[in-house]
Coordinates of C-alpha atoms in Angstrom, one line a residue:
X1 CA -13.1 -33.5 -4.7
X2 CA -10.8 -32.6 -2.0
X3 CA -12.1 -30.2 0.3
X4 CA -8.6 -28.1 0.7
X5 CA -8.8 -24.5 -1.5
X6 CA -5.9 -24.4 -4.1
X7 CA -2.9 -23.2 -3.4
X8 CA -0.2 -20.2 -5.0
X9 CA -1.2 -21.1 -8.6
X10 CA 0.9 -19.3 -11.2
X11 CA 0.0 -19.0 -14.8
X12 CA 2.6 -17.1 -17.2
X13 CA 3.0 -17.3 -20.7
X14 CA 5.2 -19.4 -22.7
X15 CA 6.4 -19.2 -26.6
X16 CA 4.7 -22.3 -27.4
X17 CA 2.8 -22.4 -30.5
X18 CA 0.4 -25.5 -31.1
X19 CA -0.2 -27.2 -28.3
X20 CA -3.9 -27.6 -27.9
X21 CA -4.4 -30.7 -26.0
X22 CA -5.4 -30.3 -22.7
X23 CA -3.3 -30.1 -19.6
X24 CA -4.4 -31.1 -16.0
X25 CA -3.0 -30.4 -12.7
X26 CA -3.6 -32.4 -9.5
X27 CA -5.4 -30.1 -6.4
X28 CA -8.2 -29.5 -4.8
X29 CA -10.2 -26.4 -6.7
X30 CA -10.9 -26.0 -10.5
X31 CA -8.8 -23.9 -13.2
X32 CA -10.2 -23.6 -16.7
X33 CA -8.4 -22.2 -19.4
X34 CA -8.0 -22.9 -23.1
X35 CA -5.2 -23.4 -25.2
X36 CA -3.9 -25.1 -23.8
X37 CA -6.2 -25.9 -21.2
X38 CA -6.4 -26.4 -17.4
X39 CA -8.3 -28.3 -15.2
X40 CA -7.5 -28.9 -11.3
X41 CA -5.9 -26.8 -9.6
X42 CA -2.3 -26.3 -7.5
X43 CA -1.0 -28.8 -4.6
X44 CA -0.6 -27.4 -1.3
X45 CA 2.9 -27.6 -1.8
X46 CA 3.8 -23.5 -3.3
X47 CA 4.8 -22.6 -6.1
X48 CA 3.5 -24.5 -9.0
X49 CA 4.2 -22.4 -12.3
X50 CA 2.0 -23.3 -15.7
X51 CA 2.6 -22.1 -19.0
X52 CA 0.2 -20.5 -21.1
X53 CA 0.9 -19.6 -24.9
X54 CA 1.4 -15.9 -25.4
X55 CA -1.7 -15.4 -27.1
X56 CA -5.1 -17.6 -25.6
X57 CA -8.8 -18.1 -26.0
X58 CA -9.7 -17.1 -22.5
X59 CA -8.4 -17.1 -19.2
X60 CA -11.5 -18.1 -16.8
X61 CA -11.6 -19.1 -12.8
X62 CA -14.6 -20.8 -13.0
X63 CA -17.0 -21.7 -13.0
X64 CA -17.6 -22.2 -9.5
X65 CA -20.4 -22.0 -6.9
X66 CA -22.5 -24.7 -8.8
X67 CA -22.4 -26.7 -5.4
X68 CA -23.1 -25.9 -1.6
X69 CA -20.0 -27.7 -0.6
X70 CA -17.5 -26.8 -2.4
X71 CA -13.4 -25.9 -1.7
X72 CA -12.5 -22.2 -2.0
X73 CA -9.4 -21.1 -4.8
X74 CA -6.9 -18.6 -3.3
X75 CA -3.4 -17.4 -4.4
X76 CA -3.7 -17.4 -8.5
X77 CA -0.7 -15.5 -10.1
X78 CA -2.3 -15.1 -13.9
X79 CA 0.5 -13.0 -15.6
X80 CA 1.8 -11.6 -18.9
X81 CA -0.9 -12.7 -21.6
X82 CA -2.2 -11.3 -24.9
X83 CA -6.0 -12.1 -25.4
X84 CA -7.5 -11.3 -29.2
X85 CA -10.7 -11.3 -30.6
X86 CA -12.2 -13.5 -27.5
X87 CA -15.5 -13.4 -26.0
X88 CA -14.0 -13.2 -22.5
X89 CA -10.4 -11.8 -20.9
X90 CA -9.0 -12.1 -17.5
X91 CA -13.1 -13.5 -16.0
X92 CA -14.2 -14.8 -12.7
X93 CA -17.2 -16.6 -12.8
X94 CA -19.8 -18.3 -10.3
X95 CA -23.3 -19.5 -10.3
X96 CA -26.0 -17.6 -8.8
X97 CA -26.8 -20.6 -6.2
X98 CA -26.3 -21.2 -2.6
X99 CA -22.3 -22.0 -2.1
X100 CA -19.6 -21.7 1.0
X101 CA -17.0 -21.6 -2.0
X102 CA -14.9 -17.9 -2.3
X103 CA -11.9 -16.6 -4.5
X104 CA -9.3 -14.7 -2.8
X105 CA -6.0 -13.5 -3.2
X106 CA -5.7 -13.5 -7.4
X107 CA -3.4 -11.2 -9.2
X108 CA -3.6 -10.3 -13.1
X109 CA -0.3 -8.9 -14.2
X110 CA 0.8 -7.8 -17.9
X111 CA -2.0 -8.6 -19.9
X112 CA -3.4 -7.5 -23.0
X113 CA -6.2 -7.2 -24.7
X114 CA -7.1 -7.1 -28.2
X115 CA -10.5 -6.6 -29.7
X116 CA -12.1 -8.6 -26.8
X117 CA -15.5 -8.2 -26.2
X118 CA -15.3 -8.5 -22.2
X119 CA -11.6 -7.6 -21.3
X120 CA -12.5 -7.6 -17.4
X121 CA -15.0 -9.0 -16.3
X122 CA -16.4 -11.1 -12.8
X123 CA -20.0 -12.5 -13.4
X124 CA -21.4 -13.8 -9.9
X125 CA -25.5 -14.1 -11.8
X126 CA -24.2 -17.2 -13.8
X127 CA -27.4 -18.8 -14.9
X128 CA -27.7 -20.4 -18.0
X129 CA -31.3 -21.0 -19.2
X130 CA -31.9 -19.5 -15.8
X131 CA -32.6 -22.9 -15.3
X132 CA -31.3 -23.7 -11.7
X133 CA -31.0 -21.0 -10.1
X134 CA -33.5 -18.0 -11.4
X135 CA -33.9 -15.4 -8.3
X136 CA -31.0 -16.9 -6.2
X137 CA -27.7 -15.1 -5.5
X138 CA -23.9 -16.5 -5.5
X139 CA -22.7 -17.8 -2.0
X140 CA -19.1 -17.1 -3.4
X141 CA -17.0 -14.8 -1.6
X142 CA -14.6 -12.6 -3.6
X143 CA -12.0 -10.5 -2.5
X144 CA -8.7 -9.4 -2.6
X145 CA -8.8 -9.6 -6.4
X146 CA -6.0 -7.4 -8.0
X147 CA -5.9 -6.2 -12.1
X148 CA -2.0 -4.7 -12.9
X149 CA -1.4 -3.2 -16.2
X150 CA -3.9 -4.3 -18.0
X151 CA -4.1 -2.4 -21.6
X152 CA -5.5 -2.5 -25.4
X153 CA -9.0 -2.4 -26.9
X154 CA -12.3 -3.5 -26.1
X155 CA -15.0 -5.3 -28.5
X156 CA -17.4 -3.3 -26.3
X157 CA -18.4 -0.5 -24.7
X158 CA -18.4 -1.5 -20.9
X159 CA -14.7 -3.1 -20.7
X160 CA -14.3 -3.2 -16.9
X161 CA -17.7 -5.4 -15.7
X162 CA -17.8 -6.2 -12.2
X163 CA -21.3 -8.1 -11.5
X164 CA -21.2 -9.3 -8.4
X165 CA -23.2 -11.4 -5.7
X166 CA -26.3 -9.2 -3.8
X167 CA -25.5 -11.2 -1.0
X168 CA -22.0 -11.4 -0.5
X169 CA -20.6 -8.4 -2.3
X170 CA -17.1 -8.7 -4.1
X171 CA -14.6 -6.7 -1.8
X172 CA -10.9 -5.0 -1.8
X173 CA -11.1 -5.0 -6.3
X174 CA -8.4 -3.3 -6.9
X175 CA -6.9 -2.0 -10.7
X176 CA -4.0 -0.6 -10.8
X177 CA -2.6 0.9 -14.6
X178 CA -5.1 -0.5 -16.2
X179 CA -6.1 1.3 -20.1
X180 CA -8.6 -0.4 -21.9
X181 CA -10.3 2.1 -25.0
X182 CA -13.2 1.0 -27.1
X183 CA -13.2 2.1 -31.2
X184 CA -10.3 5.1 -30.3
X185 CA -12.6 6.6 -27.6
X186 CA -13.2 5.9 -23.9
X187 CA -14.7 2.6 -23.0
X188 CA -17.0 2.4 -20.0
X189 CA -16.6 0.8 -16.5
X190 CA -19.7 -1.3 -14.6
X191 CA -19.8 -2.2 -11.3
X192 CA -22.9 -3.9 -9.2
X193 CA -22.4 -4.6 -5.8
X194 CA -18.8 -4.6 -6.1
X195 CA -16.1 -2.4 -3.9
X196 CA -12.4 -1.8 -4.1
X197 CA -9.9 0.9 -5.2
X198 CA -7.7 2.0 -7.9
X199 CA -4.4 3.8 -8.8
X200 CA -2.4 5.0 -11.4
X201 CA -3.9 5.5 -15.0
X202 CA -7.1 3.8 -14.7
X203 CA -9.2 4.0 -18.0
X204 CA -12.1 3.2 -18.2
X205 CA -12.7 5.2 -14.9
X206 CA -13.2 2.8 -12.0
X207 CA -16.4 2.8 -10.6
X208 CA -15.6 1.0 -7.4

């Protein structure tokens, strides 16, 4: 895989109904999303623009961090989607191993949520079957990650879940208008080595 990080990759929605076969994009870095969905990431050559549906599965970066070597992603534009009933919303997600791999410089603008069980959410302690990696900590950086009116209901109590490496903590998070409510009352924010700022209506209160 190329070593180069991806480049100014924009992902808006389009009215396009049934298209469920998968899309792929030549880069250097890895995009995953479904329905459609996306792996590869942009050419160095800004802008490239990809169309989502207006409503999706899940919109994922990730996951990354699963090798030592391994190219960073930077400038993602993900921007006016509607997420219902999913698992996961607008999630950043990286294996708790040894990696020089980051994330920098991603935007999520206009989305909404809709019964989704983890609207916002960054897991850095990916570890399934804590098989590979049980004690270590992500070597991916994270920063400059921005959340911009971002709005609707949560499946769960903790809608804003920011769980983040113990070694390289996830810096400058910022949300900005962002209302997420769980059953017609407050939901809750969670942050774990995590730092940032926020502005505007923020609900869940950030905890940054």
């Amino acid at each position: 895989m190329p070593s180069a990080p991806a480049q100014s990759l924009q992902v808006h929605s389009h009215p396009r109904c049934g298209d469920r076969a998968p899309h792929k994009l030549q880069g250097s870095a890895r995009w995953t999303g479904q329905t459609p969905r996306f792996e590869g990431a942009a050419p160095s050559t800004p802008p490239t623009v990809v169309g989502l549906h207006r409503l999706v599965l899940q919109l994922n970066i990730g996951s990354l961090g699963s090798n030592l070597q391994e190219p960073g992603v930077k400038n993602v534009t993900v921007k006016t989607v509607t997420l219902s009933g999913t698992q996961n919303g607008l999630r950043i997600k990286t294996w708790a191993m040894p990696s020089n791999g980051f994330v920098t410089g991603v935007l999520f603008q206009h989305a909404v949520m809709v019964n989704v069980q983890n609207p916002i959410i960054i897991d850095q302690n990916y570890c399934p079957n804590r098989a590979k990696c049980p004690g270590q900590a992500s070597g991916v950086r994270i920063s400059d990650v921005t959340y911009q009116d971002v709005h609707g209901t949560s499946a769960t109590e903790v809608a804003v879940n920011f769980d983040c490496s113990k070694k390289y903590p996830c810096s400058r998070i910022i949300l900005e208008d962002v209302n997420l409510s769980y059953k017609d009352r407050p939901a809750t924010a969670s942050c774990v080595n995590a730092g940032g700022s926020s502005s505007g209506l923020v609900e869940p209160k950030a905890c940054l």
